[in-house]
PDB file of C-alpha atoms and ligand atoms in Angstrom:
ATOM      1  CA  UNK A   1     170.755  17.372 -39.323  1.00  0.00           C
ATOM      2  CA  UNK A   2     173.634  14.705 -38.551  1.00  0.00           C
ATOM      3  CA  UNK A   3     177.099  15.060 -39.770  1.00  0.00           C
ATOM      4  CA  UNK A   4     177.158  12.250 -42.170  1.00  0.00           C
ATOM      5  CA  UNK A   5     173.703  13.565 -43.316  1.00  0.00           C
ATOM      6  CA  UNK A   6     175.213  16.902 -44.090  1.00  0.00           C
ATOM      7  CA  UNK A   7     177.986  15.453 -45.820  1.00  0.00           C
ATOM      8  CA  UNK A   8     175.815  13.350 -48.529  1.00  0.00           C
ATOM      9  CA  UNK A   9     173.860  16.372 -48.716  1.00  0.00           C
ATOM     10  CA  UNK A  10     176.940  18.457 -49.720  1.00  0.00           C
ATOM     11  CA  UNK A  11     177.784  15.635 -52.020  1.00  0.00           C
ATOM     12  CA  UNK A  12     174.417  15.393 -53.761  1.00  0.00           C
ATOM     13  CA  UNK A  13     174.152  19.188 -54.158  1.00  0.00           C
ATOM     14  CA  UNK A  14     177.478  19.489 -55.853  1.00  0.00           C
ATOM     15  CA  UNK A  15     176.844  16.373 -58.230  1.00  0.00           C
ATOM     16  CA  UNK A  16     173.581  17.527 -59.259  1.00  0.00           C
ATOM     17  CA  UNK A  17     174.573  20.844 -60.035  1.00  0.00           C
ATOM     18  CA  UNK A  18     177.711  20.147 -61.835  1.00  0.00           C
ATOM     19  CA  UNK A  19     176.077  17.201 -63.935  1.00  0.00           C
ATOM     20  CA  UNK A  20     175.297  18.098 -67.528  1.00  0.00           C
ATOM     21  CA  UNK A  21     173.232  15.029 -68.390  1.00  0.00           C
ATOM     22  CA  UNK A  22     169.915  13.744 -67.396  1.00  0.00           C
ATOM     23  CA  UNK A  23     169.332  10.122 -65.699  1.00  0.00           C
ATOM     24  CA  UNK A  24     167.654   7.852 -67.956  1.00  0.00           C
ATOM     25  CA  UNK A  25     164.048   7.630 -67.106  1.00  0.00           C
ATOM     26  CA  UNK A  26     162.870   4.241 -65.441  1.00  0.00           C
ATOM     27  CA  UNK A  27     159.159   4.073 -65.034  1.00  0.00           C
ATOM     28  CA  UNK A  28     158.113   3.177 -61.194  1.00  0.00           C
ATOM     29  CA  UNK A  29     157.923  -0.600 -60.837  1.00  0.00           C
ATOM     30  CA  UNK A  30     154.569  -0.437 -58.948  1.00  0.00           C
ATOM     31  CA  UNK A  31     152.778   2.005 -61.421  1.00  0.00           C
ATOM     32  CA  UNK A  32     149.459   1.860 -59.645  1.00  0.00           C
ATOM     33  CA  UNK A  33     150.390   1.070 -55.937  1.00  0.00           C
ATOM     34  CA  UNK A  34     148.453  -1.632 -54.965  1.00  0.00           C
ATOM     35  CA  UNK A  35     151.215  -3.742 -53.177  1.00  0.00           C
ATOM     36  CA  UNK A  36     149.916  -3.913 -49.384  1.00  0.00           C
ATOM     37  CA  UNK A  37     153.729  -3.219 -48.339  1.00  0.00           C
ATOM     38  CA  UNK A  38     154.054   0.230 -50.363  1.00  0.00           C
ATOM     39  CA  UNK A  39     150.588   0.995 -49.610  1.00  0.00           C
ATOM     40  CA  UNK A  40     151.058   0.852 -45.924  1.00  0.00           C
ATOM     41  CA  UNK A  41     154.666   2.419 -46.139  1.00  0.00           C
ATOM     42  CA  UNK A  42     153.319   5.389 -47.950  1.00  0.00           C
ATOM     43  CA  UNK A  43     150.509   5.619 -45.875  1.00  0.00           C
ATOM     44  CA  UNK A  44     152.121   5.637 -42.561  1.00  0.00           C
ATOM     45  CA  UNK A  45     154.771   8.664 -43.891  1.00  0.00           C
ATOM     46  CA  UNK A  46     151.378  10.681 -44.709  1.00  0.00           C
ATOM     47  CA  UNK A  47     149.993  10.292 -41.358  1.00  0.00           C
ATOM     48  CA  UNK A  48     151.053  12.775 -38.664  1.00  0.00           C
ATOM     49  CA  UNK A  49     154.655  12.990 -37.497  1.00  0.00           C
ATOM     50  CA  UNK A  50     155.468  11.136 -40.669  1.00  0.00           C
ATOM     51  CA  UNK A  51     158.258  12.143 -43.291  1.00  0.00           C
ATOM     52  CA  UNK A  52     155.513  13.313 -45.891  1.00  0.00           C
ATOM     53  CA  UNK A  53     154.170  16.376 -43.648  1.00  0.00           C
ATOM     54  CA  UNK A  54     156.373  19.260 -44.443  1.00  0.00           C
ATOM     55  CA  UNK A  55     155.535  18.631 -48.355  1.00  0.00           C
ATOM     56  CA  UNK A  56     151.816  18.471 -47.391  1.00  0.00           C
ATOM     57  CA  UNK A  57     152.192  21.441 -45.287  1.00  0.00           C
ATOM     58  CA  UNK A  58     153.931  23.302 -48.351  1.00  0.00           C
ATOM     59  CA  UNK A  59     151.394  21.612 -50.834  1.00  0.00           C
ATOM     60  CA  UNK A  60     148.189  22.566 -48.876  1.00  0.00           C
ATOM     61  CA  UNK A  61     149.327  26.029 -48.270  1.00  0.00           C
ATOM     62  CA  UNK A  62     149.739  26.810 -52.138  1.00  0.00           C
ATOM     63  CA  UNK A  63     146.381  25.179 -52.869  1.00  0.00           C
ATOM     64  CA  UNK A  64     144.521  26.753 -50.147  1.00  0.00           C
ATOM     65  CA  UNK A  65     145.416  30.438 -51.695  1.00  0.00           C
ATOM     66  CA  UNK A  66     144.295  29.050 -55.028  1.00  0.00           C
ATOM     67  CA  UNK A  67     140.859  27.781 -54.083  1.00  0.00           C
ATOM     68  CA  UNK A  68     138.119  30.070 -53.596  1.00  0.00           C
ATOM     69  CA  UNK A  69     135.753  29.725 -50.140  1.00  0.00           C
ATOM     70  CA  UNK A  70     133.538  26.619 -50.332  1.00  0.00           C
ATOM     71  CA  UNK A  71     135.338  25.641 -53.203  1.00  0.00           C
ATOM     72  CA  UNK A  72     135.215  22.094 -55.031  1.00  0.00           C
ATOM     73  CA  UNK A  73     138.762  20.297 -55.697  1.00  0.00           C
ATOM     74  CA  UNK A  74     139.524  17.330 -57.611  1.00  0.00           C
ATOM     75  CA  UNK A  75     142.844  15.456 -57.142  1.00  0.00           C
ATOM     76  CA  UNK A  76     144.489  13.142 -59.143  1.00  0.00           C
ATOM     77  CA  UNK A  77     146.517  10.101 -57.731  1.00  0.00           C
ATOM     78  CA  UNK A  78     145.270  10.520 -54.188  1.00  0.00           C
ATOM     79  CA  UNK A  79     146.566   7.627 -52.935  1.00  0.00           C
ATOM     80  CA  UNK A  80     145.412   7.014 -49.374  1.00  0.00           C
ATOM     81  CA  UNK A  81     144.034  10.231 -49.250  1.00  0.00           C
ATOM     82  CA  UNK A  82     146.549  11.251 -46.367  1.00  0.00           C
ATOM     83  CA  UNK A  83     147.231  14.629 -48.405  1.00  0.00           C
ATOM     84  CA  UNK A  84     143.436  15.177 -48.699  1.00  0.00           C
ATOM     85  CA  UNK A  85     142.845  14.739 -44.910  1.00  0.00           C
ATOM     86  CA  UNK A  86     145.640  16.885 -43.950  1.00  0.00           C
ATOM     87  CA  UNK A  87     144.301  20.015 -46.644  1.00  0.00           C
ATOM     88  CA  UNK A  88     140.517  19.409 -45.147  1.00  0.00           C
ATOM     89  CA  UNK A  89     141.655  19.817 -41.770  1.00  0.00           C
ATOM     90  CA  UNK A  90     143.297  23.222 -42.966  1.00  0.00           C
ATOM     91  CA  UNK A  91     140.229  23.948 -45.387  1.00  0.00           C
ATOM     92  CA  UNK A  92     136.989  22.710 -43.725  1.00  0.00           C
ATOM     93  CA  UNK A  93     134.872  24.802 -46.198  1.00  0.00           C
ATOM     94  CA  UNK A  94     135.995  22.908 -49.245  1.00  0.00           C
ATOM     95  CA  UNK A  95     134.705  19.731 -50.991  1.00  0.00           C
ATOM     96  CA  UNK A  96     137.081  17.394 -51.892  1.00  0.00           C
ATOM     97  CA  UNK A  97     137.012  14.295 -54.501  1.00  0.00           C
ATOM     98  CA  UNK A  98     140.076  12.224 -54.959  1.00  0.00           C
ATOM     99  CA  UNK A  99     140.929   9.624 -57.923  1.00  0.00           C
ATOM    100  CA  UNK A 100     143.370   6.686 -57.888  1.00  0.00           C
ATOM    101  CA  UNK A 101     143.424   3.691 -59.915  1.00  0.00           C
ATOM    102  CA  UNK A 102     144.669   1.491 -56.916  1.00  0.00           C
ATOM    103  CA  UNK A 103     141.479  -0.311 -55.344  1.00  0.00           C
ATOM    104  CA  UNK A 104     143.902  -0.816 -52.184  1.00  0.00           C
ATOM    105  CA  UNK A 105     144.782   2.674 -51.858  1.00  0.00           C
ATOM    106  CA  UNK A 106     140.915   3.622 -52.302  1.00  0.00           C
ATOM    107  CA  UNK A 107     140.084   1.297 -49.708  1.00  0.00           C
ATOM    108  CA  UNK A 108     142.829   2.363 -46.929  1.00  0.00           C
ATOM    109  CA  UNK A 109     141.749   5.979 -47.953  1.00  0.00           C
ATOM    110  CA  UNK A 110     138.314   5.274 -47.007  1.00  0.00           C
ATOM    111  CA  UNK A 111     139.216   3.918 -43.988  1.00  0.00           C
ATOM    112  CA  UNK A 112     141.424   6.850 -42.771  1.00  0.00           C
ATOM    113  CA  UNK A 113     138.910   9.513 -43.981  1.00  0.00           C
ATOM    114  CA  UNK A 114     136.222   7.581 -41.889  1.00  0.00           C
ATOM    115  CA  UNK A 115     138.553   7.535 -38.655  1.00  0.00           C
ATOM    116  CA  UNK A 116     139.205  11.251 -39.160  1.00  0.00           C
ATOM    117  CA  UNK A 117     135.035  12.052 -39.365  1.00  0.00           C
ATOM    118  CA  UNK A 118     136.010  13.598 -42.721  1.00  0.00           C
ATOM    119  CA  UNK A 119     133.231  11.462 -44.693  1.00  0.00           C
ATOM    120  CA  UNK A 120     131.181  14.714 -45.388  1.00  0.00           C
ATOM    121  CA  UNK A 121     133.896  16.432 -47.066  1.00  0.00           C
ATOM    122  CA  UNK A 122     136.350  14.085 -48.915  1.00  0.00           C
ATOM    123  CA  UNK A 123     135.177  11.186 -51.171  1.00  0.00           C
ATOM    124  CA  UNK A 124     137.736   8.731 -52.773  1.00  0.00           C
ATOM    125  CA  UNK A 125     136.943   6.786 -56.226  1.00  0.00           C
ATOM    126  CA  UNK A 126     138.750   4.289 -58.453  1.00  0.00           C
ATOM    127  CA  UNK A 127     139.395   5.894 -61.344  1.00  0.00           C
ATOM    128  CA  UNK A 128     142.097   6.715 -64.166  1.00  0.00           C
ATOM    129  CA  UNK A 129     143.743  10.505 -64.626  1.00  0.00           C
ATOM    130  CA  UNK A 130     144.527   9.847 -68.111  1.00  0.00           C
ATOM    131  CA  UNK A 131     140.721   9.633 -68.605  1.00  0.00           C
ATOM    132  CA  UNK A 132     138.444  11.526 -66.215  1.00  0.00           C
ATOM    133  CA  UNK A 133     137.074  14.676 -67.619  1.00  0.00           C
ATOM    134  CA  UNK A 134     133.322  13.235 -68.796  1.00  0.00           C
ATOM    135  CA  UNK A 135     132.806  13.007 -65.027  1.00  0.00           C
ATOM    136  CA  UNK A 136     133.918  16.250 -63.563  1.00  0.00           C
ATOM    137  CA  UNK A 137     131.570  18.038 -61.442  1.00  0.00           C
ATOM    138  CA  UNK A 138     130.407  21.247 -63.233  1.00  0.00           C
ATOM    139  CA  UNK A 139     131.098  23.491 -60.155  1.00  0.00           C
ATOM    140  CA  UNK A 140     134.846  22.284 -60.047  1.00  0.00           C
ATOM    141  CA  UNK A 141     137.359  25.053 -58.891  1.00  0.00           C
ATOM    142  CA  UNK A 142     140.548  23.146 -58.618  1.00  0.00           C
ATOM    143  CA  UNK A 143     142.436  20.189 -60.052  1.00  0.00           C
ATOM    144  CA  UNK A 144     145.483  19.169 -58.191  1.00  0.00           C
ATOM    145  CA  UNK A 145     148.217  16.333 -58.064  1.00  0.00           C
ATOM    146  CA  UNK A 146     150.877  15.505 -55.204  1.00  0.00           C
ATOM    147  CA  UNK A 147     153.400  13.076 -56.112  1.00  0.00           C
ATOM    148  CA  UNK A 148     151.343  10.959 -58.785  1.00  0.00           C
ATOM    149  CA  UNK A 149     152.380  12.322 -62.399  1.00  0.00           C
ATOM    150  CA  UNK A 150     155.508  10.218 -62.195  1.00  0.00           C
ATOM    151  CA  UNK A 151     153.559   7.153 -61.649  1.00  0.00           C
ATOM    152  CA  UNK A 152     152.454   7.577 -65.351  1.00  0.00           C
ATOM    153  CA  UNK A 153     154.252   4.926 -67.514  1.00  0.00           C
ATOM    154  CA  UNK A 154     155.175   7.130 -70.771  1.00  0.00           C
ATOM    155  CA  UNK A 155     155.031  10.749 -71.583  1.00  0.00           C
ATOM    156  CA  UNK A 156     152.327   9.990 -74.072  1.00  0.00           C
ATOM    157  CA  UNK A 157     150.268   9.006 -71.014  1.00  0.00           C
ATOM    158  CA  UNK A 158     151.577  12.544 -69.342  1.00  0.00           C
ATOM    159  CA  UNK A 159     149.809  14.067 -72.309  1.00  0.00           C
ATOM    160  CA  UNK A 160     146.892  12.382 -72.098  1.00  0.00           C
ATOM    161  CA  UNK A 161     146.274  13.281 -68.622  1.00  0.00           C
ATOM    162  CA  UNK A 162     147.008  17.076 -69.370  1.00  0.00           C
ATOM    163  CA  UNK A 163     144.282  16.796 -72.298  1.00  0.00           C
ATOM    164  CA  UNK A 164     142.145  15.622 -69.741  1.00  0.00           C
ATOM    165  CA  UNK A 165     142.626  18.067 -67.664  1.00  0.00           C
ATOM    166  CA  UNK A 166     142.460  20.940 -70.482  1.00  0.00           C
ATOM    167  CA  UNK A 167     139.246  19.163 -71.103  1.00  0.00           C
ATOM    168  CA  UNK A 168     137.990  19.387 -67.888  1.00  0.00           C
ATOM    169  CA  UNK A 169     139.031  23.320 -67.761  1.00  0.00           C
ATOM    170  CA  UNK A 170     137.001  23.960 -70.768  1.00  0.00           C
ATOM    171  CA  UNK A 171     133.879  22.424 -69.105  1.00  0.00           C
ATOM    172  CA  UNK A 172     134.394  24.015 -65.643  1.00  0.00           C
ATOM    173  CA  UNK A 173     137.082  27.133 -65.847  1.00  0.00           C
ATOM    174  CA  UNK A 174     138.896  25.288 -63.349  1.00  0.00           C
ATOM    175  CA  UNK A 175     142.698  25.782 -62.492  1.00  0.00           C
ATOM    176  CA  UNK A 176     145.537  23.240 -62.102  1.00  0.00           C
ATOM    177  CA  UNK A 177     148.106  22.929 -59.723  1.00  0.00           C
ATOM    178  CA  UNK A 178     150.722  20.259 -59.156  1.00  0.00           C
ATOM    179  CA  UNK A 179     153.872  19.072 -57.446  1.00  0.00           C
ATOM    180  CA  UNK A 180     156.346  16.253 -58.323  1.00  0.00           C
ATOM    181  CA  UNK A 181     159.956  15.492 -58.254  1.00  0.00           C
ATOM    182  CA  UNK A 182     162.076  16.295 -60.858  1.00  0.00           C
ATOM    183  CA  UNK A 183     164.071  13.353 -62.421  1.00  0.00           C
ATOM    184  CA  UNK A 184     168.076  13.848 -61.099  1.00  0.00           C
ATOM    185  CA  UNK A 185     171.244  14.267 -63.505  1.00  0.00           C
ATOM    186  CA  UNK A 186     173.232  12.243 -61.193  1.00  0.00           C
ATOM    187  CA  UNK A 187     173.141   8.370 -61.161  1.00  0.00           C
ATOM    188  CA  UNK A 188     174.030   8.642 -57.258  1.00  0.00           C
ATOM    189  CA  UNK A 189     171.241  10.862 -56.514  1.00  0.00           C
ATOM    190  CA  UNK A 190     168.206   8.675 -56.384  1.00  0.00           C
ATOM    191  CA  UNK A 191     170.088   6.447 -53.525  1.00  0.00           C
ATOM    192  CA  UNK A 192     171.638   9.755 -51.802  1.00  0.00           C
ATOM    193  CA  UNK A 193     168.252  11.419 -51.238  1.00  0.00           C
ATOM    194  CA  UNK A 194     166.471   9.249 -48.957  1.00  0.00           C
ATOM    195  CA  UNK A 195     169.479   8.715 -46.791  1.00  0.00           C
ATOM    196  CA  UNK A 196     169.795  12.353 -46.741  1.00  0.00           C
ATOM    197  CA  UNK A 197     166.065  13.335 -46.057  1.00  0.00           C
ATOM    198  CA  UNK A 198     164.348  10.051 -44.897  1.00  0.00           C
ATOM    199  CA  UNK A 199     166.840   8.099 -43.172  1.00  0.00           C
ATOM    200  CA  UNK A 200     164.501   7.067 -40.349  1.00  0.00           C
ATOM    201  CA  UNK A 201     161.843   5.566 -42.569  1.00  0.00           C
ATOM    202  CA  UNK A 202     161.366   2.037 -43.292  1.00  0.00           C
ATOM    203  CA  UNK A 203     163.120   0.589 -46.314  1.00  0.00           C
ATOM    204  CA  UNK A 204     159.878   0.137 -48.488  1.00  0.00           C
ATOM    205  CA  UNK A 205     159.172   3.737 -48.088  1.00  0.00           C
ATOM    206  CA  UNK A 206     162.985   5.000 -49.112  1.00  0.00           C
ATOM    207  CA  UNK A 207     162.884   2.190 -51.943  1.00  0.00           C
ATOM    208  CA  UNK A 208     159.816   4.259 -53.177  1.00  0.00           C
ATOM    209  CA  UNK A 209     161.565   7.227 -53.047  1.00  0.00           C
ATOM    210  CA  UNK A 210     164.410   6.021 -54.833  1.00  0.00           C
ATOM    211  CA  UNK A 211     162.168   4.497 -57.623  1.00  0.00           C
ATOM    212  CA  UNK A 212     159.884   7.876 -57.695  1.00  0.00           C
ATOM    213  CA  UNK A 213     163.146  10.314 -58.339  1.00  0.00           C
ATOM    214  CA  UNK A 214     163.711   7.768 -61.043  1.00  0.00           C
ATOM    215  CA  UNK A 215     160.328   7.556 -62.716  1.00  0.00           C
ATOM    216  CA  UNK A 216     160.008  11.491 -62.422  1.00  0.00           C
ATOM    217  CA  UNK A 217     159.810  13.673 -65.213  1.00  0.00           C
ATOM    218  CA  UNK A 218     162.291  16.264 -66.082  1.00  0.00           C
ATOM    219  CA  UNK A 219     161.737  19.843 -66.042  1.00  0.00           C
ATOM    220  CA  UNK A 220     161.809  20.031 -69.391  1.00  0.00           C
ATOM    221  CA  UNK A 221     159.891  17.246 -70.257  1.00  0.00           C
ATOM    222  CA  UNK A 222     156.991  18.600 -68.066  1.00  0.00           C
ATOM    223  CA  UNK A 223     157.171  22.155 -69.578  1.00  0.00           C
ATOM    224  CA  UNK A 224     157.077  20.756 -73.053  1.00  0.00           C
ATOM    225  CA  UNK A 225     153.608  18.776 -72.109  1.00  0.00           C
ATOM    226  CA  UNK A 226     152.297  22.273 -70.506  1.00  0.00           C
ATOM    227  CA  UNK A 227     152.145  23.586 -74.138  1.00  0.00           C
ATOM    228  CA  UNK A 228     148.622  21.966 -74.529  1.00  0.00           C
ATOM    229  CA  UNK A 229     147.602  25.133 -72.079  1.00  0.00           C
ATOM    230  CA  UNK A 230     148.776  27.442 -74.611  1.00  0.00           C
ATOM    231  CA  UNK A 231     145.680  29.332 -74.256  1.00  0.00           C
ATOM    232  CA  UNK A 232     146.176  29.490 -70.364  1.00  0.00           C
ATOM    233  CA  UNK A 233     148.330  31.201 -67.831  1.00  0.00           C
ATOM    234  CA  UNK A 234     151.034  28.746 -66.930  1.00  0.00           C
ATOM    235  CA  UNK A 235     153.675  29.524 -64.264  1.00  0.00           C
ATOM    236  CA  UNK A 236     155.974  26.288 -63.962  1.00  0.00           C
ATOM    237  CA  UNK A 237     158.679  26.594 -61.081  1.00  0.00           C
ATOM    238  CA  UNK A 238     161.791  24.551 -59.811  1.00  0.00           C
ATOM    239  CA  UNK A 239     162.646  24.416 -56.146  1.00  0.00           C
ATOM    240  CA  UNK A 240     166.274  26.614 -56.522  1.00  0.00           C
ATOM    241  CA  UNK A 241     169.587  25.314 -55.623  1.00  0.00           C
ATOM    242  CA  UNK A 242     168.281  21.441 -54.936  1.00  0.00           C
ATOM    243  CA  UNK A 243     166.296  20.875 -58.395  1.00  0.00           C
ATOM    244  CA  UNK A 244     164.478  17.911 -57.533  1.00  0.00           C
ATOM    245  CA  UNK A 245     160.704  19.340 -57.088  1.00  0.00           C
ATOM    246  CA  UNK A 246     158.846  21.181 -59.525  1.00  0.00           C
ATOM    247  CA  UNK A 247     155.375  22.702 -59.306  1.00  0.00           C
ATOM    248  CA  UNK A 248     153.321  24.370 -61.723  1.00  0.00           C
ATOM    249  CA  UNK A 249     149.675  26.486 -61.821  1.00  0.00           C
ATOM    250  CA  UNK A 250     147.544  26.701 -64.571  1.00  0.00           C
ATOM    251  CA  UNK A 251     144.974  29.061 -64.704  1.00  0.00           C
TER     252      UNK A 251
HETATM  253  C1  SAM B   1     152.970   8.288 -54.774  1.00  0.00           C
HETATM  254  S1  SAM B   1     151.367   8.078 -54.580  1.00  0.00           S
HETATM  255  C2  SAM B   1     150.711   9.706 -54.367  1.00  0.00           C
HETATM  256  C3  SAM B   1     149.571   9.677 -53.119  1.00  0.00           C
HETATM  257  C4  SAM B   1     149.108  11.055 -52.604  1.00  0.00           C
HETATM  258  N1  SAM B   1     148.871  12.332 -53.961  1.00  0.00           N
HETATM  259  C5  SAM B   1     150.013  11.569 -51.888  1.00  0.00           C
HETATM  260  O1  SAM B   1     150.705  12.530 -52.061  1.00  0.00           O
HETATM  261  O2  SAM B   1     149.828  11.201 -50.277  1.00  0.00           O
HETATM  262  C6  SAM B   1     150.674   8.186 -56.641  1.00  0.00           C
HETATM  263  C7  SAM B   1     149.399   7.370 -56.817  1.00  0.00           C
HETATM  264  O3  SAM B   1     149.213   7.536 -57.939  1.00  0.00           O
HETATM  265  C8  SAM B   1     147.901   6.206 -58.401  1.00  0.00           C
HETATM  266  N2  SAM B   1     147.837   6.346 -59.648  1.00  0.00           N
HETATM  267  C9  SAM B   1     149.289   5.979 -60.609  1.00  0.00           C
HETATM  268  N3  SAM B   1     148.553   5.856 -61.918  1.00  0.00           N
HETATM  269  C10 SAM B   1     147.546   6.270 -61.898  1.00  0.00           C
HETATM  270  C11 SAM B   1     145.979   6.671 -62.896  1.00  0.00           C
HETATM  271  N4  SAM B   1     146.486   6.313 -64.322  1.00  0.00           N
HETATM  272  N5  SAM B   1     145.304   7.250 -62.282  1.00  0.00           N
HETATM  273  C12 SAM B   1     145.033   7.458 -60.983  1.00  0.00           C
HETATM  274  N6  SAM B   1     145.893   7.487 -60.305  1.00  0.00           N
HETATM  275  C13 SAM B   1     147.233   6.605 -60.398  1.00  0.00           C
HETATM  276  C14 SAM B   1     148.977   5.398 -57.581  1.00  0.00           C
HETATM  277  O4  SAM B   1     148.039   4.184 -57.514  1.00  0.00           O
HETATM  278  C15 SAM B   1     149.202   5.917 -56.319  1.00  0.00           C
HETATM  279  O5  SAM B   1     148.268   5.851 -55.246  1.00  0.00           O
END
């Protein structure tokens, strides 16, 4: 990390840890990612060597521990499938279905899956994460979501999504694991974040990171919605020190 990145990181840590208020939420300008520039930018950063790989590595490790051998997984908001391809390489035994509402993402994803010879293991479908429970496979073991819950326009949509997961859970006994940002507290953090962590990425990707942070749910907002799973065991965590990522697991 360069000197000016370290200075910006220290500044970000200081302002985030000393600000009491919470930034007002601004929903994503691209709720469904079908703009070709943002599809391209996200897809590129999820391919080998891209900026998303350390996050994919973390998520794949966490998911891998939570799915049985030869298990079945459903991913909500799977984008161009780059995370699922990463996961499939680590877990060749599992069957994966990804859903996304963007035709452009699914089209790019199908191209990526074929290129990686993974059509036997991963299927992508155009579908909505706020209404999918009727179509889940009876053998489903785990529902996952990586960087996609913040794309839902309103808190009521997050509620709908969790209700759908709850329904799917009651049909299949599956678990639910998700990873996403936490909305920052300080107004400068969305600008500083891409400068500190992904300074070499194209402008579209840095803009997307900024918009994602502004659109993310706070830890408390997610926590309140997780009450839907009051009959289940829920663990919900935020990254210590730099509280800009959250993860939860519902069994
Ligand atoms: C930031 S991308 C994340 C992609 C992927 N999970 C990854 O980490 O590589 C979020 C995705 O959620 C999708 N999305 C937004 N609203 C959705 C909805 N209601 N149902 C399904 N997908 C949705 C977007 O089209 C976009 O592709």
